Amino acid sequence: MKKFSFIYLPILFFIYILTEMVLKLNHMSICETTGCLLADNLLKFDSIYLNFMGLLDASLILVTGWLGHKNKKYAKIFYLVVFASLLFETVLLGYQYFVSPEMCKFCMGVYAFLVLIALLSSRIYFAMVLPAVASVVMALSFLSLPKSEVFVINDGNYLIQSPTCEHCKKVKTYLKDNDTVFSKINIDDIEARNFATFLDFKTIPILLIKEGKKVQIINGDTNIIHHFKSHNDTIKESAVVASNSDFLYEKAHDEGCGFITLSKLESNCSK
């Protein structure tokens, strides 16, 4: 079993990484899922260089495994490289899990190889590194990471709002009184915050009006109400669903509770 985990598995792992790199050089890939594309877009450099790093890592695992099979001194280096690689891949794969609707199959293959090598080479060391892996996953789960989701799907009105914002309540009351339909997007969602920050909007509500490929953006309760008064739109309120998510935003209760006021985006809500 030791020979299998120290030599044979690293050889298969090296071939796996090498195959993906050759495919990438020929504009192909083992995996072309959303998760894979997302991982590529997040890199500060071309993804082929990450494959080169992976190949170098697989080479180190193979060489140290070959030497460590009979020499305990090199075996310690082998464990260090394997477990460092496992933690590195945990970050990459964990981020995909919480952000992307679809995982990268190639990355999952890399992770499976590393887990097998680590587990079969030393169950004791593997048990010792498990808390570190769990802490990385837990830390990622605590973060509000932007997700690869689409909220503005069909034509209509989308209101970025907060259940506790008085300006938002004013707009929602007006829309309901005039039988106006709008889809609500909570400012608590990191995507909504990033969108508002990108536009340099420091207050909510923000109204998005989608008509075909045109999107009109209106900021502020006075401007939004004035727009509907001048256009006399008659639509009905609905909930918004992300196209790549099963999460449904329930009707927000205007009383609201537990919403943390944002220092910038909701700076005027306490006035």
mmCIF file of N, CA and C in Angstrom, residues 79-205:
data_model
loop_
_atom_site.group_PDB
_atom_site.id
_atom_site.type_symbol
_atom_site.label_atom_id
_atom_site.label_comp_id
_atom_site.label_asym_id
_atom_site.label_seq_id
_atom_site.Cartn_x
_atom_site.Cartn_y
_atom_site.Cartn_z
ATOM 1 N N TYR A 79 5.281 14.217 2.625
ATOM 2 C CA TYR A 79 4.053 14.559 3.355
ATOM 3 C C TYR A 79 3.803 16.069 3.332
ATOM 4 N N LEU A 80 4.869 16.832 3.503
ATOM 5 C CA LEU A 80 4.748 18.292 3.515
ATOM 6 C C LEU A 80 4.200 18.806 2.182
ATOM 7 N N VAL A 81 4.752 18.301 1.074
ATOM 8 C CA VAL A 81 4.309 18.730 -0.259
ATOM 9 C C VAL A 81 2.862 18.307 -0.516
ATOM 10 N N VAL A 82 2.531 17.077 -0.167
ATOM 11 C CA VAL A 82 1.172 16.555 -0.403
ATOM 12 C C VAL A 82 0.129 17.342 0.381
ATOM 13 N N PHE A 83 0.381 17.573 1.664
ATOM 14 C CA PHE A 83 -0.619 18.252 2.494
ATOM 15 C C PHE A 83 -0.703 19.747 2.176
ATOM 16 N N ALA A 84 0.411 20.354 1.782
ATOM 17 C CA ALA A 84 0.370 21.752 1.342
ATOM 18 C C ALA A 84 -0.458 21.868 0.062
ATOM 19 N N SER A 85 -0.280 20.903 -0.838
ATOM 20 C CA SER A 85 -1.053 20.872 -2.084
ATOM 21 C C SER A 85 -2.535 20.665 -1.806
ATOM 22 N N LEU A 86 -2.828 19.821 -0.828
ATOM 23 C CA LEU A 86 -4.220 19.542 -0.463
ATOM 24 C C LEU A 86 -4.909 20.799 0.069
ATOM 25 N N LEU A 87 -4.219 21.554 0.906
ATOM 26 C CA LEU A 87 -4.787 22.790 1.447
ATOM 27 C C LEU A 87 -4.963 23.844 0.354
ATOM 28 N N PHE A 88 -3.989 23.935 -0.542
ATOM 29 C CA PHE A 88 -4.069 24.879 -1.663
ATOM 30 C C PHE A 88 -5.291 24.573 -2.530
ATOM 31 N N GLU A 89 -5.473 23.306 -2.853
ATOM 32 C CA GLU A 89 -6.599 22.899 -3.700
ATOM 33 C C GLU A 89 -7.926 23.027 -2.949
ATOM 34 N N THR A 90 -7.895 22.901 -1.628
ATOM 35 C CA THR A 90 -9.111 23.086 -0.829
ATOM 36 C C THR A 90 -9.639 24.506 -0.968
ATOM 37 N N VAL A 91 -8.724 25.480 -0.977
ATOM 38 C CA VAL A 91 -9.121 26.884 -1.154
ATOM 39 C C VAL A 91 -9.768 27.087 -2.522
ATOM 40 N N LEU A 92 -9.122 26.591 -3.580
ATOM 41 C CA LEU A 92 -9.640 26.762 -4.940
ATOM 42 C C LEU A 92 -10.989 26.066 -5.124
ATOM 43 N N LEU A 93 -11.074 24.838 -4.654
ATOM 44 C CA LEU A 93 -12.303 24.062 -4.836
ATOM 45 C C LEU A 93 -13.409 24.560 -3.904
ATOM 46 N N GLY A 94 -13.016 24.956 -2.689
ATOM 47 C CA GLY A 94 -13.998 25.479 -1.734
ATOM 48 C C GLY A 94 -14.633 26.761 -2.230
ATOM 49 N N TYR A 95 -13.823 27.628 -2.836
ATOM 50 C CA TYR A 95 -14.357 28.877 -3.396
ATOM 51 C C TYR A 95 -15.372 28.576 -4.491
ATOM 52 N N GLN A 96 -15.042 27.617 -5.351
ATOM 53 C CA GLN A 96 -15.974 27.226 -6.413
ATOM 54 C C GLN A 96 -17.280 26.700 -5.838
ATOM 55 N N TYR A 97 -17.174 25.924 -4.765
ATOM 56 C CA TYR A 97 -18.368 25.315 -4.171
ATOM 57 C C TYR A 97 -19.356 26.377 -3.688
ATOM 58 N N PHE A 98 -18.826 27.439 -3.078
ATOM 59 C CA PHE A 98 -19.700 28.468 -2.525
ATOM 60 C C PHE A 98 -20.102 29.530 -3.544
ATOM 61 N N VAL A 99 -19.386 29.623 -4.649
ATOM 62 C CA VAL A 99 -19.639 30.701 -5.608
ATOM 63 C C VAL A 99 -20.280 30.220 -6.900
ATOM 64 N N SER A 100 -19.783 29.120 -7.433
ATOM 65 C CA SER A 100 -20.229 28.677 -8.757
ATOM 66 C C SER A 100 -21.366 27.666 -8.673
ATOM 67 N N PRO A 101 -22.328 27.742 -9.605
ATOM 68 C CA PRO A 101 -23.413 26.752 -9.631
ATOM 69 C C PRO A 101 -22.950 25.387 -10.117
ATOM 70 N N GLU A 102 -21.750 25.330 -10.695
ATOM 71 C CA GLU A 102 -21.236 24.076 -11.242
ATOM 72 C C GLU A 102 -19.749 23.959 -10.937
ATOM 73 N N MET A 103 -19.344 22.820 -10.390
ATOM 74 C CA MET A 103 -17.948 22.623 -10.008
ATOM 75 C C MET A 103 -17.100 22.218 -11.209
ATOM 76 N N CYS A 104 -15.811 22.577 -11.149
ATOM 77 C CA CYS A 104 -14.860 22.183 -12.188
ATOM 78 C C CYS A 104 -14.485 20.713 -11.985
ATOM 79 N N LYS A 105 -14.778 19.896 -12.980
ATOM 80 C CA LYS A 105 -14.530 18.448 -12.872
ATOM 81 C C LYS A 105 -13.035 18.140 -12.807
ATOM 82 N N PHE A 106 -12.232 18.898 -13.524
ATOM 83 C CA PHE A 106 -10.787 18.681 -13.491
ATOM 84 C C PHE A 106 -10.238 18.958 -12.093
ATOM 85 N N CYS A 107 -10.687 20.070 -11.487
ATOM 86 C CA CYS A 107 -10.243 20.413 -10.126
ATOM 87 C C CYS A 107 -10.662 19.348 -9.122
ATOM 88 N N MET A 108 -11.860 18.805 -9.315
ATOM 89 C CA MET A 108 -12.330 17.734 -8.430
ATOM 90 C C MET A 108 -11.475 16.479 -8.587
ATOM 91 N N GLY A 109 -11.020 16.231 -9.816
ATOM 92 C CA GLY A 109 -10.122 15.103 -10.061
ATOM 93 C C GLY A 109 -8.790 15.289 -9.364
ATOM 94 N N VAL A 110 -8.258 16.518 -9.429
ATOM 95 C CA VAL A 110 -6.997 16.840 -8.747
ATOM 96 C C VAL A 110 -7.151 16.625 -7.242
ATOM 97 N N TYR A 111 -8.268 17.116 -6.706
ATOM 98 C CA TYR A 111 -8.513 16.990 -5.266
ATOM 99 C C TYR A 111 -8.646 15.525 -4.850
ATOM 100 N N ALA A 112 -9.315 14.733 -5.682
ATOM 101 C CA ALA A 112 -9.492 13.305 -5.388
ATOM 102 C C ALA A 112 -8.143 12.591 -5.335
ATOM 103 N N PHE A 113 -7.253 12.918 -6.277
ATOM 104 C CA PHE A 113 -5.911 12.327 -6.283
ATOM 105 C C PHE A 113 -5.159 12.688 -5.004
ATOM 106 N N LEU A 114 -5.202 13.974 -4.631
ATOM 107 C CA LEU A 114 -4.474 14.427 -3.442
ATOM 108 C C LEU A 114 -5.014 13.782 -2.164
ATOM 109 N N VAL A 115 -6.335 13.657 -2.075
ATOM 110 C CA VAL A 115 -6.941 13.014 -0.901
ATOM 111 C C VAL A 115 -6.519 11.549 -0.810
ATOM 112 N N LEU A 116 -6.539 10.848 -1.938
ATOM 113 C CA LEU A 116 -6.146 9.435 -1.957
ATOM 114 C C LEU A 116 -4.679 9.256 -1.577
ATOM 115 N N ILE A 117 -3.819 10.098 -2.160
ATOM 116 C CA ILE A 117 -2.385 10.012 -1.850
ATOM 117 C C ILE A 117 -2.146 10.281 -0.366
ATOM 118 N N ALA A 118 -2.791 11.333 0.159
ATOM 119 C CA ALA A 118 -2.612 11.696 1.567
ATOM 120 C C ALA A 118 -3.159 10.619 2.500
ATOM 121 N N LEU A 119 -4.331 10.095 2.177
ATOM 122 C CA LEU A 119 -4.978 9.100 3.036
ATOM 123 C C LEU A 119 -4.228 7.771 3.058
ATOM 124 N N LEU A 120 -3.816 7.306 1.883
ATOM 125 C CA LEU A 120 -3.163 5.996 1.798
ATOM 126 C C LEU A 120 -1.702 6.029 2.239
ATOM 127 N N SER A 121 -1.066 7.192 2.152
ATOM 128 C CA SER A 121 0.348 7.279 2.550
ATOM 129 C C SER A 121 0.505 7.312 4.071
ATOM 130 N N SER A 122 -0.432 7.983 4.748
ATOM 131 C CA SER A 122 -0.372 8.032 6.215
ATOM 132 C C SER A 122 -1.727 8.469 6.768
ATOM 133 N N ARG A 123 -2.428 7.537 7.359
ATOM 134 C CA ARG A 123 -3.739 7.863 7.917
ATOM 135 C C ARG A 123 -3.617 8.776 9.134
ATOM 136 N N ILE A 124 -2.525 8.645 9.856
ATOM 137 C CA ILE A 124 -2.312 9.481 11.047
ATOM 138 C C ILE A 124 -2.123 10.937 10.641
ATOM 139 N N TYR A 125 -1.212 11.182 9.686
ATOM 140 C CA TYR A 125 -0.983 12.544 9.209
ATOM 141 C C TYR A 125 -2.230 13.109 8.528
ATOM 142 N N PHE A 126 -2.960 12.247 7.828
ATOM 143 C CA PHE A 126 -4.178 12.690 7.152
ATOM 144 C C PHE A 126 -5.209 13.167 8.183
ATOM 145 N N ALA A 127 -5.328 12.419 9.280
ATOM 146 C CA ALA A 127 -6.257 12.803 10.354
ATOM 147 C C ALA A 127 -5.832 14.119 10.994
ATOM 148 N N MET A 128 -4.517 14.361 11.049
ATOM 149 C CA MET A 128 -4.007 15.592 11.650
ATOM 150 C C MET A 128 -4.282 16.813 10.779
ATOM 151 N N VAL A 129 -4.299 16.617 9.457
ATOM 152 C CA VAL A 129 -4.500 17.745 8.545
ATOM 153 C C VAL A 129 -5.979 18.032 8.292
ATOM 154 N N LEU A 130 -6.860 17.088 8.641
ATOM 155 C CA LEU A 130 -8.303 17.278 8.424
ATOM 156 C C LEU A 130 -8.861 18.539 9.096
ATOM 157 N N PRO A 131 -8.479 18.854 10.351
ATOM 158 C CA PRO A 131 -8.980 20.092 10.963
ATOM 159 C C PRO A 131 -8.583 21.344 10.178
ATOM 160 N N ALA A 132 -7.390 21.338 9.581
ATOM 161 C CA ALA A 132 -6.951 22.480 8.774
ATOM 162 C C ALA A 132 -7.820 22.623 7.527
ATOM 163 N N VAL A 133 -8.128 21.487 6.890
ATOM 164 C CA VAL A 133 -9.003 21.495 5.707
ATOM 165 C C VAL A 133 -10.392 21.994 6.091
ATOM 166 N N ALA A 134 -10.903 21.496 7.213
ATOM 167 C CA ALA A 134 -12.233 21.900 7.683
ATOM 168 C C ALA A 134 -12.282 23.390 8.017
ATOM 169 N N SER A 135 -11.191 23.916 8.585
ATOM 170 C CA SER A 135 -11.158 25.337 8.951
ATOM 171 C C SER A 135 -11.157 26.232 7.716
ATOM 172 N N VAL A 136 -10.499 25.781 6.638
ATOM 173 C CA VAL A 136 -10.500 26.542 5.382
ATOM 174 C C VAL A 136 -11.913 26.607 4.805
ATOM 175 N N VAL A 137 -12.586 25.457 4.770
ATOM 176 C CA VAL A 137 -13.963 25.396 4.254
ATOM 177 C C VAL A 137 -14.896 26.240 5.116
ATOM 178 N N MET A 138 -14.706 26.172 6.437
ATOM 179 C CA MET A 138 -15.547 26.937 7.354
ATOM 180 C C MET A 138 -15.338 28.438 7.161
ATOM 181 N N ALA A 139 -14.074 28.850 6.992
ATOM 182 C CA ALA A 139 -13.770 30.267 6.781
ATOM 183 C C ALA A 139 -14.427 30.783 5.502
ATOM 184 N N LEU A 140 -14.388 29.984 4.439
ATOM 185 C CA LEU A 140 -15.020 30.375 3.177
ATOM 186 C C LEU A 140 -16.535 30.483 3.328
ATOM 187 N N SER A 141 -17.110 29.601 4.145
ATOM 188 C CA SER A 141 -18.566 29.619 4.334
ATOM 189 C C SER A 141 -19.024 30.857 5.101
ATOM 190 N N PHE A 142 -18.121 31.469 5.874
ATOM 191 C CA PHE A 142 -18.467 32.662 6.643
ATOM 192 C C PHE A 142 -18.449 33.925 5.785
ATOM 193 N N LEU A 143 -17.801 33.876 4.634
ATOM 194 C CA LEU A 143 -17.640 35.058 3.783
ATOM 195 C C LEU A 143 -18.826 35.247 2.847
ATOM 196 N N SER A 144 -19.162 36.514 2.583
ATOM 197 C CA SER A 144 -20.199 36.826 1.590
ATOM 198 C C SER A 144 -19.522 36.928 0.231
ATOM 199 N N LEU A 145 -19.426 35.822 -0.434
ATOM 200 C CA LEU A 145 -18.728 35.774 -1.715
ATOM 201 C C LEU A 145 -19.709 36.007 -2.859
ATOM 202 N N PRO A 146 -19.337 36.851 -3.836
ATOM 203 C CA PRO A 146 -20.217 37.064 -4.997
ATOM 204 C C PRO A 146 -20.422 35.762 -5.747
ATOM 205 N N LYS A 147 -21.666 35.468 -6.102
ATOM 206 C CA LYS A 147 -21.978 34.223 -6.789
ATOM 207 C C LYS A 147 -22.240 34.461 -8.267
ATOM 208 N N SER A 148 -22.025 33.402 -9.032
ATOM 209 C CA SER A 148 -22.265 33.480 -10.473
ATOM 210 C C SER A 148 -23.756 33.265 -10.740
ATOM 211 N N GLU A 149 -24.554 34.295 -10.435
ATOM 212 C CA GLU A 149 -25.998 34.213 -10.588
ATOM 213 C C GLU A 149 -26.517 35.410 -11.378
ATOM 214 N N VAL A 150 -27.664 35.225 -11.995
ATOM 215 C CA VAL A 150 -28.315 36.298 -12.745
ATOM 216 C C VAL A 150 -29.646 36.600 -12.074
ATOM 217 N N PHE A 151 -29.849 37.853 -11.670
ATOM 218 C CA PHE A 151 -31.082 38.239 -11.008
ATOM 219 C C PHE A 151 -32.041 38.974 -11.948
ATOM 220 N N VAL A 152 -31.495 39.780 -12.839
ATOM 221 C CA VAL A 152 -32.334 40.529 -13.778
ATOM 222 C C VAL A 152 -32.475 39.685 -15.038
ATOM 223 N N ILE A 153 -33.542 38.893 -15.093
ATOM 224 C CA ILE A 153 -33.698 37.911 -16.163
ATOM 225 C C ILE A 153 -34.684 38.388 -17.220
ATOM 226 N N ASN A 154 -35.949 38.517 -16.818
ATOM 227 C CA ASN A 154 -37.001 38.897 -17.758
ATOM 228 C C ASN A 154 -37.230 40.401 -17.749
ATOM 229 N N ASP A 155 -37.956 40.887 -18.746
ATOM 230 C CA ASP A 155 -38.311 42.299 -18.784
ATOM 231 C C ASP A 155 -39.161 42.645 -17.566
ATOM 232 N N GLY A 156 -38.968 43.840 -17.035
ATOM 233 C CA GLY A 156 -39.746 44.260 -15.875
ATOM 234 C C GLY A 156 -38.966 45.208 -14.992
ATOM 235 N N ASN A 157 -39.502 45.448 -13.803
ATOM 236 C CA ASN A 157 -38.903 46.375 -12.846
ATOM 237 C C ASN A 157 -38.280 45.603 -11.687
ATOM 238 N N TYR A 158 -37.059 45.957 -11.341
ATOM 239 C CA TYR A 158 -36.330 45.295 -10.259
ATOM 240 C C TYR A 158 -35.885 46.367 -9.263
ATOM 241 N N LEU A 159 -36.297 46.202 -8.020
ATOM 242 C CA LEU A 159 -36.000 47.198 -6.996
ATOM 243 C C LEU A 159 -34.961 46.667 -6.010
ATOM 244 N N ILE A 160 -33.798 47.302 -6.000
ATOM 245 C CA ILE A 160 -32.774 46.981 -5.000
ATOM 246 C C ILE A 160 -33.135 47.753 -3.744
ATOM 247 N N GLN A 161 -33.452 47.025 -2.661
ATOM 248 C CA GLN A 161 -34.028 47.657 -1.478
ATOM 249 C C GLN A 161 -33.644 46.921 -0.205
ATOM 250 N N SER A 162 -34.087 47.495 0.899
ATOM 251 C CA SER A 162 -33.910 46.868 2.207
ATOM 252 C C SER A 162 -35.246 46.905 2.944
ATOM 253 N N PRO A 163 -35.582 45.848 3.668
ATOM 254 C CA PRO A 163 -36.842 45.834 4.418
ATOM 255 C C PRO A 163 -36.922 46.924 5.486
ATOM 256 N N THR A 164 -35.771 47.443 5.951
ATOM 257 C CA THR A 164 -35.765 48.421 7.037
ATOM 258 C C THR A 164 -35.555 49.855 6.566
ATOM 259 N N CYS A 165 -35.320 50.046 5.286
ATOM 260 C CA CYS A 165 -35.044 51.385 4.747
ATOM 261 C C CYS A 165 -36.350 52.158 4.541
ATOM 262 N N GLU A 166 -36.492 53.316 5.179
ATOM 263 C CA GLU A 166 -37.719 54.114 5.074
ATOM 264 C C GLU A 166 -37.952 54.605 3.647
ATOM 265 N N HIS A 167 -36.881 54.915 2.940
ATOM 266 C CA HIS A 167 -37.001 55.378 1.550
ATOM 267 C C HIS A 167 -37.526 54.251 0.662
ATOM 268 N N CYS A 168 -37.073 53.036 0.958
ATOM 269 C CA CYS A 168 -37.543 51.870 0.200
ATOM 270 C C CYS A 168 -39.016 51.601 0.500
ATOM 271 N N LYS A 169 -39.406 51.739 1.770
ATOM 272 C CA LYS A 169 -40.803 51.535 2.155
ATOM 273 C C LYS A 169 -41.713 52.523 1.435
ATOM 274 N N LYS A 170 -41.241 53.753 1.308
ATOM 275 C CA LYS A 170 -42.021 54.789 0.626
ATOM 276 C C LYS A 170 -42.283 54.402 -0.825
ATOM 277 N N VAL A 171 -41.232 53.903 -1.499
ATOM 278 C CA VAL A 171 -41.363 53.491 -2.900
ATOM 279 C C VAL A 171 -42.271 52.274 -3.019
ATOM 280 N N LYS A 172 -42.076 51.282 -2.157
ATOM 281 C CA LYS A 172 -42.886 50.056 -2.223
ATOM 282 C C LYS A 172 -44.363 50.342 -1.946
ATOM 283 N N THR A 173 -44.618 51.252 -1.003
ATOM 284 C CA THR A 173 -46.006 51.627 -0.711
ATOM 285 C C THR A 173 -46.651 52.277 -1.922
ATOM 286 N N TYR A 174 -45.904 53.167 -2.567
ATOM 287 C CA TYR A 174 -46.442 53.837 -3.762
ATOM 288 C C TYR A 174 -46.731 52.822 -4.870
ATOM 289 N N LEU A 175 -45.797 51.909 -5.096
ATOM 290 C CA LEU A 175 -45.968 50.914 -6.158
ATOM 291 C C LEU A 175 -47.159 49.995 -5.883
ATOM 292 N N LYS A 176 -47.324 49.595 -4.623
ATOM 293 C CA LYS A 176 -48.451 48.725 -4.271
ATOM 294 C C LYS A 176 -49.782 49.460 -4.411
ATOM 295 N N ASP A 177 -49.801 50.715 -3.962
ATOM 296 C CA ASP A 177 -51.032 51.508 -4.052
ATOM 297 C C ASP A 177 -51.456 51.740 -5.494
ATOM 298 N N ASN A 178 -50.487 51.707 -6.405
ATOM 299 C CA ASN A 178 -50.787 51.949 -7.817
ATOM 300 C C ASN A 178 -50.745 50.659 -8.644
ATOM 301 N N ASP A 179 -50.882 49.522 -7.948
ATOM 302 C CA ASP A 179 -50.891 48.214 -8.620
ATOM 303 C C ASP A 179 -49.704 48.041 -9.563
ATOM 304 N N THR A 180 -48.550 48.442 -9.084
ATOM 305 C CA THR A 180 -47.339 48.358 -9.895
ATOM 306 C C THR A 180 -46.549 47.117 -9.526
ATOM 307 N N VAL A 181 -46.120 46.406 -10.534
ATOM 308 C CA VAL A 181 -45.364 45.168 -10.284
ATOM 309 C C VAL A 181 -43.868 45.435 -10.255
ATOM 310 N N PHE A 182 -43.186 44.847 -9.275
ATOM 311 C CA PHE A 182 -41.733 44.982 -9.218
ATOM 312 C C PHE A 182 -41.158 43.744 -8.543
ATOM 313 N N SER A 183 -39.963 43.392 -8.896
ATOM 314 C CA SER A 183 -39.245 42.275 -8.273
ATOM 315 C C SER A 183 -38.231 42.839 -7.298
ATOM 316 N N LYS A 184 -38.203 42.272 -6.094
ATOM 317 C CA LYS A 184 -37.334 42.806 -5.042
ATOM 318 C C LYS A 184 -35.994 42.079 -4.984
ATOM 319 N N ILE A 185 -34.932 42.851 -4.910
ATOM 320 C CA ILE A 185 -33.581 42.314 -4.701
ATOM 321 C C ILE A 185 -33.044 42.956 -3.427
ATOM 322 N N ASN A 186 -32.690 42.146 -2.454
ATOM 323 C CA ASN A 186 -32.245 42.667 -1.166
ATOM 324 C C ASN A 186 -30.823 43.203 -1.255
ATOM 325 N N ILE A 187 -30.608 44.382 -0.683
ATOM 326 C CA ILE A 187 -29.272 44.994 -0.675
ATOM 327 C C ILE A 187 -28.291 44.154 0.139
ATOM 328 N N ASP A 188 -28.829 43.235 0.950
ATOM 329 C CA ASP A 188 -27.987 42.330 1.733
ATOM 330 C C ASP A 188 -27.182 41.393 0.844
ATOM 331 N N ASP A 189 -27.680 41.127 -0.368
ATOM 332 C CA ASP A 189 -26.960 40.252 -1.292
ATOM 333 C C ASP A 189 -25.693 40.947 -1.773
ATOM 334 N N ILE A 190 -24.582 40.223 -1.712
ATOM 335 C CA ILE A 190 -23.293 40.810 -2.070
ATOM 336 C C ILE A 190 -23.262 41.286 -3.511
ATOM 337 N N GLU A 191 -24.011 40.595 -4.396
ATOM 338 C CA GLU A 191 -24.059 41.007 -5.800
ATOM 339 C C GLU A 191 -24.693 42.384 -5.934
ATOM 340 N N ALA A 192 -25.767 42.624 -5.165
ATOM 341 C CA ALA A 192 -26.450 43.919 -5.207
ATOM 342 C C ALA A 192 -25.545 45.022 -4.663
ATOM 343 N N ARG A 193 -24.818 44.732 -3.596
ATOM 344 C CA ARG A 193 -23.897 45.725 -3.028
ATOM 345 C C ARG A 193 -22.797 46.087 -4.024
ATOM 346 N N ASN A 194 -22.218 45.047 -4.634
ATOM 347 C CA ASN A 194 -21.149 45.290 -5.603
ATOM 348 C C ASN A 194 -21.650 46.094 -6.792
ATOM 349 N N PHE A 195 -22.882 45.801 -7.230
ATOM 350 C CA PHE A 195 -23.466 46.525 -8.361
ATOM 351 C C PHE A 195 -23.637 48.002 -8.014
ATOM 352 N N ALA A 196 -24.172 48.284 -6.819
ATOM 353 C CA ALA A 196 -24.369 49.667 -6.386
ATOM 354 C C ALA A 196 -23.035 50.395 -6.232
ATOM 355 N N THR A 197 -22.050 49.708 -5.676
ATOM 356 C CA THR A 197 -20.719 50.302 -5.514
ATOM 357 C C THR A 197 -20.083 50.591 -6.863
ATOM 358 N N PHE A 198 -20.264 49.665 -7.821
ATOM 359 C CA PHE A 198 -19.724 49.834 -9.166
ATOM 360 C C PHE A 198 -20.276 51.101 -9.821
ATOM 361 N N LEU A 199 -21.556 51.407 -9.557
ATOM 362 C CA LEU A 199 -22.197 52.592 -10.133
ATOM 363 C C LEU A 199 -21.981 53.839 -9.277
ATOM 364 N N ASP A 200 -21.280 53.683 -8.153
ATOM 365 C CA ASP A 200 -21.022 54.782 -7.219
ATOM 366 C C ASP A 200 -22.317 55.334 -6.628
ATOM 367 N N PHE A 201 -23.313 54.455 -6.432
ATOM 368 C CA PHE A 201 -24.545 54.840 -5.757
ATOM 369 C C PHE A 201 -24.352 54.615 -4.263
ATOM 370 N N LYS A 202 -24.565 55.671 -3.485
ATOM 371 C CA LYS A 202 -24.337 55.575 -2.043
ATOM 372 C C LYS A 202 -25.633 55.405 -1.255
ATOM 373 N N THR A 203 -26.767 55.426 -1.951
ATOM 374 C CA THR A 203 -28.054 55.274 -1.271
ATOM 375 C C THR A 203 -28.945 54.293 -2.019
ATOM 376 N N ILE A 204 -29.934 53.759 -1.312
ATOM 377 C CA ILE A 204 -30.982 52.942 -1.909
ATOM 378 C C ILE A 204 -32.310 53.632 -1.609
ATOM 379 N N PRO A 205 -33.371 53.341 -2.350
ATOM 380 C CA PRO A 205 -33.541 52.273 -3.336
ATOM 381 C C PRO A 205 -32.950 52.598 -4.699
#
